[in-house]
Amino acid sequence: MPLSRRWRRRQTRPRRHLTASNPNVQADPTTRTLKSRMGEPGPAAASPENAVAANLFEDLPPRYDRLTEVLSLGQNGRWRRELVRHLARFKPRRILDVATGTAGVAIALANATDADIVGIDISEPMLDRGRRRVYDAGLDQRIRLQHGRAEELPFSDASFDAVSFTYLLRYVADPAATLAELGRVLRPAGGMASLDFYVPPIAVWRAGWRLYTRLLMPSAGFALGGRAWWKAGRFLGPSIEDFYRRWPRYRLYEAWREAGLVDVEERILSLGGGYVMRGRKHHA
């Protein structure tokens, strides 16, 4: 049974007041538009970090869901359930799932709530795979997937009752500004939750994690999914460590606070392999 830490809470107050509008307002295509047609400049080209993500995931979708479970040693689904449980408690009517990928989290949220869900991602191949999964699950009337960037969401203020994002902040140029943008579209008192990989804090587990991410995961990825998965496996370990060197947990807490979130909690899962954060938007 994988070990995990209990939820840790840091009481916070937002440093600034974020203007909020009607939480029931729909997306406003007249104020923030994104081009996503082939041949037109789109969200994926907006920053080097975005380009890394778009290129990394371009060839992964056909076997992405199965291989993600295998390469995470079966833990990805467990981490996802932690995120979904938190947001379901808010009884949301509209949820935004950012970095939705193949819509795994969006589908889980739809199954756990009665909400309508918008998923956004910069990878068209991942979205295409996600749309097929949504249709096969019979959820195409409740889940809508669209191309776009987390850093510039095409929605009005306070448009959603809950916001989720997974494996996102390592692929944006400014994590704090991205969190502020996510907070902008969340209604006051709404819930936000995130999921990402983490570096085990205990030395013995960290050594095993480094062995796995540097050697075993790329090799297993190549054996099971070919060169694209070998490339992704090689990239992940150094990417995760570099991110947390630049953005240790206290900086992430601060960024959530400045984005208007309070009651921010964290949970480190699976001996330190997974990291879930959650909070709610300050009630204006």
PDB file of N, CA and C in Angstrom, residues 73-156:
ATOM      1  N   LEU A  73       3.276   3.425 -12.485  1.00  0.00           N
ATOM      2  CA  LEU A  73       3.126   2.260 -11.601  1.00  0.00           C
ATOM      3  C   LEU A  73       1.719   2.194 -11.016  1.00  0.00           C
ATOM      4  N   GLY A  74       0.751   2.565 -11.822  1.00  0.00           N
ATOM      5  CA  GLY A  74      -0.639   2.479 -11.419  1.00  0.00           C
ATOM      6  C   GLY A  74      -1.117   3.583 -10.504  1.00  0.00           C
ATOM      7  N   GLN A  75      -0.306   4.614 -10.296  1.00  0.00           N
ATOM      8  CA  GLN A  75      -0.647   5.650  -9.322  1.00  0.00           C
ATOM      9  C   GLN A  75      -1.398   6.839  -9.917  1.00  0.00           C
ATOM     10  N   ASN A  76      -1.341   7.042 -11.226  1.00  0.00           N
ATOM     11  CA  ASN A  76      -1.970   8.219 -11.823  1.00  0.00           C
ATOM     12  C   ASN A  76      -3.461   8.291 -11.500  1.00  0.00           C
ATOM     13  N   GLY A  77      -4.148   7.158 -11.588  1.00  0.00           N
ATOM     14  CA  GLY A  77      -5.573   7.142 -11.277  1.00  0.00           C
ATOM     15  C   GLY A  77      -5.853   7.478  -9.829  1.00  0.00           C
ATOM     16  N   ARG A  78      -5.005   7.009  -8.933  1.00  0.00           N
ATOM     17  CA  ARG A  78      -5.176   7.322  -7.505  1.00  0.00           C
ATOM     18  C   ARG A  78      -5.001   8.811  -7.251  1.00  0.00           C
ATOM     19  N   TRP A  79      -3.986   9.421  -7.845  1.00  0.00           N
ATOM     20  CA  TRP A  79      -3.764  10.857  -7.677  1.00  0.00           C
ATOM     21  C   TRP A  79      -4.956  11.638  -8.232  1.00  0.00           C
ATOM     22  N   ARG A  80      -5.447  11.196  -9.371  1.00  0.00           N
ATOM     23  CA  ARG A  80      -6.575  11.879 -10.008  1.00  0.00           C
ATOM     24  C   ARG A  80      -7.809  11.852  -9.105  1.00  0.00           C
ATOM     25  N   ARG A  81      -8.033  10.732  -8.441  1.00  0.00           N
ATOM     26  CA  ARG A  81      -9.207  10.631  -7.558  1.00  0.00           C
ATOM     27  C   ARG A  81      -9.140  11.626  -6.410  1.00  0.00           C
ATOM     28  N   GLU A  82      -7.937  11.906  -5.905  1.00  0.00           N
ATOM     29  CA  GLU A  82      -7.791  12.911  -4.849  1.00  0.00           C
ATOM     30  C   GLU A  82      -8.263  14.275  -5.339  1.00  0.00           C
ATOM     31  N   LEU A  83      -7.867  14.620  -6.544  1.00  0.00           N
ATOM     32  CA  LEU A  83      -8.262  15.904  -7.127  1.00  0.00           C
ATOM     33  C   LEU A  83      -9.775  15.967  -7.323  1.00  0.00           C
ATOM     34  N   VAL A  84     -10.338  14.920  -7.886  1.00  0.00           N
ATOM     35  CA  VAL A  84     -11.771  14.903  -8.197  1.00  0.00           C
ATOM     36  C   VAL A  84     -12.607  14.971  -6.927  1.00  0.00           C
ATOM     37  N   ARG A  85     -12.208  14.249  -5.886  1.00  0.00           N
ATOM     38  CA  ARG A  85     -12.977  14.256  -4.639  1.00  0.00           C
ATOM     39  C   ARG A  85     -13.099  15.660  -4.066  1.00  0.00           C
ATOM     40  N   HIS A  86     -12.004  16.411  -4.134  1.00  0.00           N
ATOM     41  CA  HIS A  86     -12.039  17.772  -3.591  1.00  0.00           C
ATOM     42  C   HIS A  86     -13.028  18.641  -4.352  1.00  0.00           C
ATOM     43  N   LEU A  87     -12.952  18.639  -5.664  1.00  0.00           N
ATOM     44  CA  LEU A  87     -13.814  19.525  -6.448  1.00  0.00           C
ATOM     45  C   LEU A  87     -15.275  19.095  -6.395  1.00  0.00           C
ATOM     46  N   ALA A  88     -15.536  17.806  -6.261  1.00  0.00           N
ATOM     47  CA  ALA A  88     -16.924  17.338  -6.195  1.00  0.00           C
ATOM     48  C   ALA A  88     -17.645  17.888  -4.973  1.00  0.00           C
ATOM     49  N   ARG A  89     -16.905  18.188  -3.908  1.00  0.00           N
ATOM     50  CA  ARG A  89     -17.534  18.697  -2.689  1.00  0.00           C
ATOM     51  C   ARG A  89     -18.147  20.081  -2.890  1.00  0.00           C
ATOM     52  N   PHE A  90     -17.705  20.808  -3.905  1.00  0.00           N
ATOM     53  CA  PHE A  90     -18.247  22.138  -4.169  1.00  0.00           C
ATOM     54  C   PHE A  90     -19.572  22.083  -4.941  1.00  0.00           C
ATOM     55  N   LYS A  91     -19.978  20.881  -5.355  1.00  0.00           N
ATOM     56  CA  LYS A  91     -21.208  20.712  -6.141  1.00  0.00           C
ATOM     57  C   LYS A  91     -21.260  21.704  -7.313  1.00  0.00           C
ATOM     58  N   PRO A  92     -20.228  21.710  -8.136  1.00  0.00           N
ATOM     59  CA  PRO A  92     -20.142  22.719  -9.204  1.00  0.00           C
ATOM     60  C   PRO A  92     -21.130  22.445 -10.335  1.00  0.00           C
ATOM     61  N   ARG A  93     -21.541  23.523 -10.990  1.00  0.00           N
ATOM     62  CA  ARG A  93     -22.370  23.419 -12.188  1.00  0.00           C
ATOM     63  C   ARG A  93     -21.522  23.529 -13.451  1.00  0.00           C
ATOM     64  N   ARG A  94     -20.420  24.294 -13.381  1.00  0.00           N
ATOM     65  CA  ARG A  94     -19.521  24.446 -14.527  1.00  0.00           C
ATOM     66  C   ARG A  94     -18.093  24.284 -14.033  1.00  0.00           C
ATOM     67  N   ILE A  95     -17.330  23.422 -14.707  1.00  0.00           N
ATOM     68  CA  ILE A  95     -15.943  23.152 -14.336  1.00  0.00           C
ATOM     69  C   ILE A  95     -15.058  23.419 -15.539  1.00  0.00           C
ATOM     70  N   LEU A  96     -13.914  24.043 -15.291  1.00  0.00           N
ATOM     71  CA  LEU A  96     -12.874  24.197 -16.306  1.00  0.00           C
ATOM     72  C   LEU A  96     -11.737  23.244 -15.976  1.00  0.00           C
ATOM     73  N   ASP A  97     -11.392  22.378 -16.919  1.00  0.00           N
ATOM     74  CA  ASP A  97     -10.274  21.444 -16.763  1.00  0.00           C
ATOM     75  C   ASP A  97      -9.161  21.879 -17.707  1.00  0.00           C
ATOM     76  N   VAL A  98      -8.082  22.401 -17.144  1.00  0.00           N
ATOM     77  CA  VAL A  98      -6.985  22.972 -17.929  1.00  0.00           C
ATOM     78  C   VAL A  98      -5.890  21.923 -18.102  1.00  0.00           C
ATOM     79  N   ALA A  99      -5.252  21.921 -19.277  1.00  0.00           N
ATOM     80  CA  ALA A  99      -4.322  20.853 -19.654  1.00  0.00           C
ATOM     81  C   ALA A  99      -5.071  19.524 -19.620  1.00  0.00           C
ATOM     82  N   THR A 100      -6.242  19.518 -20.228  1.00  0.00           N
ATOM     83  CA  THR A 100      -7.137  18.361 -20.156  1.00  0.00           C
ATOM     84  C   THR A 100      -6.594  17.145 -20.868  1.00  0.00           C
ATOM     85  N   GLY A 101      -5.701  17.342 -21.853  1.00  0.00           N
ATOM     86  CA  GLY A 101      -5.103  16.206 -22.541  1.00  0.00           C
ATOM     87  C   GLY A 101      -6.145  15.336 -23.214  1.00  0.00           C
ATOM     88  N   THR A 102      -6.154  14.047 -22.857  1.00  0.00           N
ATOM     89  CA  THR A 102      -7.117  13.109 -23.442  1.00  0.00           C
ATOM     90  C   THR A 102      -8.397  13.018 -22.623  1.00  0.00           C
ATOM     91  N   ALA A 103      -8.634  14.011 -21.782  1.00  0.00           N
ATOM     92  CA  ALA A 103      -9.907  14.199 -21.063  1.00  0.00           C
ATOM     93  C   ALA A 103     -10.127  13.210 -19.927  1.00  0.00           C
ATOM     94  N   GLY A 104      -9.062  12.598 -19.422  1.00  0.00           N
ATOM     95  CA  GLY A 104      -9.226  11.663 -18.317  1.00  0.00           C
ATOM     96  C   GLY A 104      -9.821  12.303 -17.080  1.00  0.00           C
ATOM     97  N   VAL A 105      -9.304  13.480 -16.705  1.00  0.00           N
ATOM     98  CA  VAL A 105      -9.830  14.177 -15.530  1.00  0.00           C
ATOM     99  C   VAL A 105     -11.232  14.701 -15.815  1.00  0.00           C
ATOM    100  N   ALA A 106     -11.455  15.232 -17.002  1.00  0.00           N
ATOM    101  CA  ALA A 106     -12.782  15.751 -17.351  1.00  0.00           C
ATOM    102  C   ALA A 106     -13.841  14.659 -17.249  1.00  0.00           C
ATOM    103  N   ILE A 107     -13.532  13.476 -17.733  1.00  0.00           N
ATOM    104  CA  ILE A 107     -14.477  12.362 -17.657  1.00  0.00           C
ATOM    105  C   ILE A 107     -14.710  11.956 -16.207  1.00  0.00           C
ATOM    106  N   ALA A 108     -13.640  11.903 -15.413  1.00  0.00           N
ATOM    107  CA  ALA A 108     -13.788  11.555 -13.997  1.00  0.00           C
ATOM    108  C   ALA A 108     -14.640  12.582 -13.265  1.00  0.00           C
ATOM    109  N   LEU A 109     -14.451  13.858 -13.587  1.00  0.00           N
ATOM    110  CA  LEU A 109     -15.263  14.908 -12.968  1.00  0.00           C
ATOM    111  C   LEU A 109     -16.729  14.796 -13.388  1.00  0.00           C
ATOM    112  N   ALA A 110     -16.964  14.478 -14.646  1.00  0.00           N
ATOM    113  CA  ALA A 110     -18.343  14.322 -15.114  1.00  0.00           C
ATOM    114  C   ALA A 110     -19.031  13.155 -14.413  1.00  0.00           C
ATOM    115  N   ASN A 111     -18.285  12.093 -14.158  1.00  0.00           N
ATOM    116  CA  ASN A 111     -18.860  10.935 -13.476  1.00  0.00           C
ATOM    117  C   ASN A 111     -19.106  11.195 -11.995  1.00  0.00           C
ATOM    118  N   ALA A 112     -18.360  12.138 -11.413  1.00  0.00           N
ATOM    119  CA  ALA A 112     -18.473  12.410  -9.975  1.00  0.00           C
ATOM    120  C   ALA A 112     -19.400  13.572  -9.657  1.00  0.00           C
ATOM    121  N   THR A 113     -19.793  14.348 -10.662  1.00  0.00           N
ATOM    122  CA  THR A 113     -20.623  15.535 -10.451  1.00  0.00           C
ATOM    123  C   THR A 113     -21.703  15.606 -11.527  1.00  0.00           C
ATOM    124  N   ASP A 114     -22.566  16.593 -11.400  1.00  0.00           N
ATOM    125  CA  ASP A 114     -23.568  16.869 -12.436  1.00  0.00           C
ATOM    126  C   ASP A 114     -23.162  18.053 -13.311  1.00  0.00           C
ATOM    127  N   ALA A 115     -21.912  18.442 -13.237  1.00  0.00           N
ATOM    128  CA  ALA A 115     -21.454  19.660 -13.896  1.00  0.00           C
ATOM    129  C   ALA A 115     -21.289  19.479 -15.401  1.00  0.00           C
ATOM    130  N   ASP A 116     -21.396  20.604 -16.110  1.00  0.00           N
ATOM    131  CA  ASP A 116     -20.917  20.701 -17.481  1.00  0.00           C
ATOM    132  C   ASP A 116     -19.452  21.112 -17.418  1.00  0.00           C
ATOM    133  N   ILE A 117     -18.644  20.558 -18.314  1.00  0.00           N
ATOM    134  CA  ILE A 117     -17.197  20.705 -18.207  1.00  0.00           C
ATOM    135  C   ILE A 117     -16.625  21.197 -19.525  1.00  0.00           C
ATOM    136  N   VAL A 118     -15.720  22.167 -19.422  1.00  0.00           N
ATOM    137  CA  VAL A 118     -14.940  22.636 -20.560  1.00  0.00           C
ATOM    138  C   VAL A 118     -13.496  22.218 -20.323  1.00  0.00           C
ATOM    139  N   GLY A 119     -12.922  21.507 -21.276  1.00  0.00           N
ATOM    140  CA  GLY A 119     -11.518  21.128 -21.199  1.00  0.00           C
ATOM    141  C   GLY A 119     -10.719  21.907 -22.217  1.00  0.00           C
ATOM    142  N   ILE A 120      -9.539  22.383 -21.814  1.00  0.00           N
ATOM    143  CA  ILE A 120      -8.713  23.191 -22.704  1.00  0.00           C
ATOM    144  C   ILE A 120      -7.291  22.640 -22.712  1.00  0.00           C
ATOM    145  N   ASP A 121      -6.658  22.634 -23.887  1.00  0.00           N
ATOM    146  CA  ASP A 121      -5.306  22.093 -24.022  1.00  0.00           C
ATOM    147  C   ASP A 121      -4.667  22.708 -25.263  1.00  0.00           C
ATOM    148  N   ILE A 122      -3.330  22.709 -25.297  1.00  0.00           N
ATOM    149  CA  ILE A 122      -2.630  23.254 -26.458  1.00  0.00           C
ATOM    150  C   ILE A 122      -2.301  22.191 -27.496  1.00  0.00           C
ATOM    151  N   SER A 123      -2.528  20.919 -27.181  1.00  0.00           N
ATOM    152  CA  SER A 123      -2.181  19.833 -28.097  1.00  0.00           C
ATOM    153  C   SER A 123      -3.419  19.339 -28.834  1.00  0.00           C
ATOM    154  N   GLU A 124      -3.492  19.605 -30.124  1.00  0.00           N
ATOM    155  CA  GLU A 124      -4.623  19.126 -30.912  1.00  0.00           C
ATOM    156  C   GLU A 124      -4.682  17.598 -30.978  1.00  0.00           C
ATOM    157  N   PRO A 125      -3.548  16.892 -31.133  1.00  0.00           N
ATOM    158  CA  PRO A 125      -3.644  15.427 -31.137  1.00  0.00           C
ATOM    159  C   PRO A 125      -4.216  14.867 -29.837  1.00  0.00           C
ATOM    160  N   MET A 126      -3.829  15.447 -28.701  1.00  0.00           N
ATOM    161  CA  MET A 126      -4.386  14.993 -27.432  1.00  0.00           C
ATOM    162  C   MET A 126      -5.882  15.293 -27.365  1.00  0.00           C
ATOM    163  N   LEU A 127      -6.282  16.469 -27.825  1.00  0.00           N
ATOM    164  CA  LEU A 127      -7.702  16.818 -27.822  1.00  0.00           C
ATOM    165  C   LEU A 127      -8.508  15.890 -28.727  1.00  0.00           C
ATOM    166  N   ASP A 128      -7.952  15.529 -29.873  1.00  0.00           N
ATOM    167  CA  ASP A 128      -8.658  14.611 -30.769  1.00  0.00           C
ATOM    168  C   ASP A 128      -8.902  13.275 -30.078  1.00  0.00           C
ATOM    169  N   ARG A 129      -7.880  12.774 -29.395  1.00  0.00           N
ATOM    170  CA  ARG A 129      -8.040  11.530 -28.639  1.00  0.00           C
ATOM    171  C   ARG A 129      -9.067  11.718 -27.516  1.00  0.00           C
ATOM    172  N   GLY A 130      -9.014  12.864 -26.858  1.00  0.00           N
ATOM    173  CA  GLY A 130      -9.962  13.141 -25.787  1.00  0.00           C
ATOM    174  C   GLY A 130     -11.399  13.180 -26.278  1.00  0.00           C
ATOM    175  N   ARG A 131     -11.616  13.792 -27.442  1.00  0.00           N
ATOM    176  CA  ARG A 131     -12.979  13.861 -27.982  1.00  0.00           C
ATOM    177  C   ARG A 131     -13.533  12.470 -28.268  1.00  0.00           C
ATOM    178  N   ARG A 132     -12.682  11.575 -28.755  1.00  0.00           N
ATOM    179  CA  ARG A 132     -13.143  10.205 -28.985  1.00  0.00           C
ATOM    180  C   ARG A 132     -13.507   9.531 -27.668  1.00  0.00           C
ATOM    181  N   ARG A 133     -12.693   9.753 -26.631  1.00  0.00           N
ATOM    182  CA  ARG A 133     -12.991   9.155 -25.326  1.00  0.00           C
ATOM    183  C   ARG A 133     -14.291   9.712 -24.744  1.00  0.00           C
ATOM    184  N   VAL A 134     -14.483  11.012 -24.879  1.00  0.00           N
ATOM    185  CA  VAL A 134     -15.710  11.634 -24.364  1.00  0.00           C
ATOM    186  C   VAL A 134     -16.932  11.062 -25.080  1.00  0.00           C
ATOM    187  N   TYR A 135     -16.842  10.933 -26.394  1.00  0.00           N
ATOM    188  CA  TYR A 135     -17.965  10.380 -27.163  1.00  0.00           C
ATOM    189  C   TYR A 135     -18.242   8.938 -26.754  1.00  0.00           C
ATOM    190  N   ASP A 136     -17.182   8.143 -26.631  1.00  0.00           N
ATOM    191  CA  ASP A 136     -17.353   6.739 -26.254  1.00  0.00           C
ATOM    192  C   ASP A 136     -17.961   6.597 -24.863  1.00  0.00           C
ATOM    193  N   ALA A 137     -17.690   7.574 -23.985  1.00  0.00           N
ATOM    194  CA  ALA A 137     -18.244   7.542 -22.633  1.00  0.00           C
ATOM    195  C   ALA A 137     -19.669   8.080 -22.576  1.00  0.00           C
ATOM    196  N   GLY A 138     -20.194   8.552 -23.712  1.00  0.00           N
ATOM    197  CA  GLY A 138     -21.544   9.100 -23.748  1.00  0.00           C
ATOM    198  C   GLY A 138     -21.670  10.433 -23.037  1.00  0.00           C
ATOM    199  N   LEU A 139     -20.574  11.203 -23.005  1.00  0.00           N
ATOM    200  CA  LEU A 139     -20.553  12.459 -22.255  1.00  0.00           C
ATOM    201  C   LEU A 139     -20.386  13.680 -23.154  1.00  0.00           C
ATOM    202  N   ASP A 140     -20.589  13.510 -24.457  1.00  0.00           N
ATOM    203  CA  ASP A 140     -20.331  14.614 -25.377  1.00  0.00           C
ATOM    204  C   ASP A 140     -21.334  15.756 -25.238  1.00  0.00           C
ATOM    205  N   GLN A 141     -22.447  15.546 -24.532  1.00  0.00           N
ATOM    206  CA  GLN A 141     -23.383  16.639 -24.263  1.00  0.00           C
ATOM    207  C   GLN A 141     -22.986  17.447 -23.034  1.00  0.00           C
ATOM    208  N   ARG A 142     -22.052  16.934 -22.242  1.00  0.00           N
ATOM    209  CA  ARG A 142     -21.645  17.617 -21.007  1.00  0.00           C
ATOM    210  C   ARG A 142     -20.201  18.086 -21.026  1.00  0.00           C
ATOM    211  N   ILE A 143     -19.370  17.501 -21.856  1.00  0.00           N
ATOM    212  CA  ILE A 143     -17.953  17.858 -21.906  1.00  0.00           C
ATOM    213  C   ILE A 143     -17.635  18.444 -23.273  1.00  0.00           C
ATOM    214  N   ARG A 144     -17.056  19.635 -23.285  1.00  0.00           N
ATOM    215  CA  ARG A 144     -16.610  20.278 -24.520  1.00  0.00           C
ATOM    216  C   ARG A 144     -15.116  20.529 -24.425  1.00  0.00           C
ATOM    217  N   LEU A 145     -14.364  20.067 -25.407  1.00  0.00           N
ATOM    218  CA  LEU A 145     -12.917  20.248 -25.430  1.00  0.00           C
ATOM    219  C   LEU A 145     -12.549  21.271 -26.496  1.00  0.00           C
ATOM    220  N   GLN A 146     -11.601  22.143 -26.163  1.00  0.00           N
ATOM    221  CA  GLN A 146     -11.190  23.166 -27.122  1.00  0.00           C
ATOM    222  C   GLN A 146      -9.713  23.497 -26.955  1.00  0.00           C
ATOM    223  N   HIS A 147      -9.163  24.029 -28.018  1.00  0.00           N
ATOM    224  CA  HIS A 147      -7.752  24.387 -28.090  1.00  0.00           C
ATOM    225  C   HIS A 147      -7.528  25.737 -27.426  1.00  0.00           C
ATOM    226  N   GLY A 148      -6.505  25.858 -26.593  1.00  0.00           N
ATOM    227  CA  GLY A 148      -6.221  27.138 -25.962  1.00  0.00           C
ATOM    228  C   GLY A 148      -5.092  27.036 -24.960  1.00  0.00           C
ATOM    229  N   ARG A 149      -4.689  28.185 -24.458  1.00  0.00           N
ATOM    230  CA  ARG A 149      -3.561  28.296 -23.524  1.00  0.00           C
ATOM    231  C   ARG A 149      -4.057  28.635 -22.128  1.00  0.00           C
ATOM    232  N   ALA A 150      -3.438  28.010 -21.135  1.00  0.00           N
ATOM    233  CA  ALA A 150      -3.775  28.320 -19.744  1.00  0.00           C
ATOM    234  C   ALA A 150      -3.432  29.756 -19.397  1.00  0.00           C
ATOM    235  N   GLU A 151      -2.422  30.317 -20.061  1.00  0.00           N
ATOM    236  CA  GLU A 151      -1.962  31.666 -19.743  1.00  0.00           C
ATOM    237  C   GLU A 151      -2.905  32.749 -20.246  1.00  0.00           C
ATOM    238  N   GLU A 152      -3.798  32.408 -21.167  1.00  0.00           N
ATOM    239  CA  GLU A 152      -4.720  33.400 -21.737  1.00  0.00           C
ATOM    240  C   GLU A 152      -6.045  32.701 -22.035  1.00  0.00           C
ATOM    241  N   LEU A 153      -6.836  32.504 -21.013  1.00  0.00           N
ATOM    242  CA  LEU A 153      -8.071  31.744 -21.150  1.00  0.00           C
ATOM    243  C   LEU A 153      -9.150  32.570 -21.852  1.00  0.00           C
ATOM    244  N   PRO A 154      -9.869  31.982 -22.782  1.00  0.00           N
ATOM    245  CA  PRO A 154     -10.895  32.719 -23.537  1.00  0.00           C
ATOM    246  C   PRO A 154     -12.247  32.736 -22.832  1.00  0.00           C
ATOM    247  N   PHE A 155     -12.237  33.087 -21.536  1.00  0.00           N
ATOM    248  CA  PHE A 155     -13.454  33.087 -20.735  1.00  0.00           C
ATOM    249  C   PHE A 155     -13.519  34.353 -19.893  1.00  0.00           C
ATOM    250  N   SER A 156     -14.730  34.757 -19.567  1.00  0.00           N
ATOM    251  CA  SER A 156     -14.940  35.930 -18.724  1.00  0.00           C
ATOM    252  C   SER A 156     -14.595  35.621 -17.272  1.00  0.00           C
TER     253      SER A 156
END
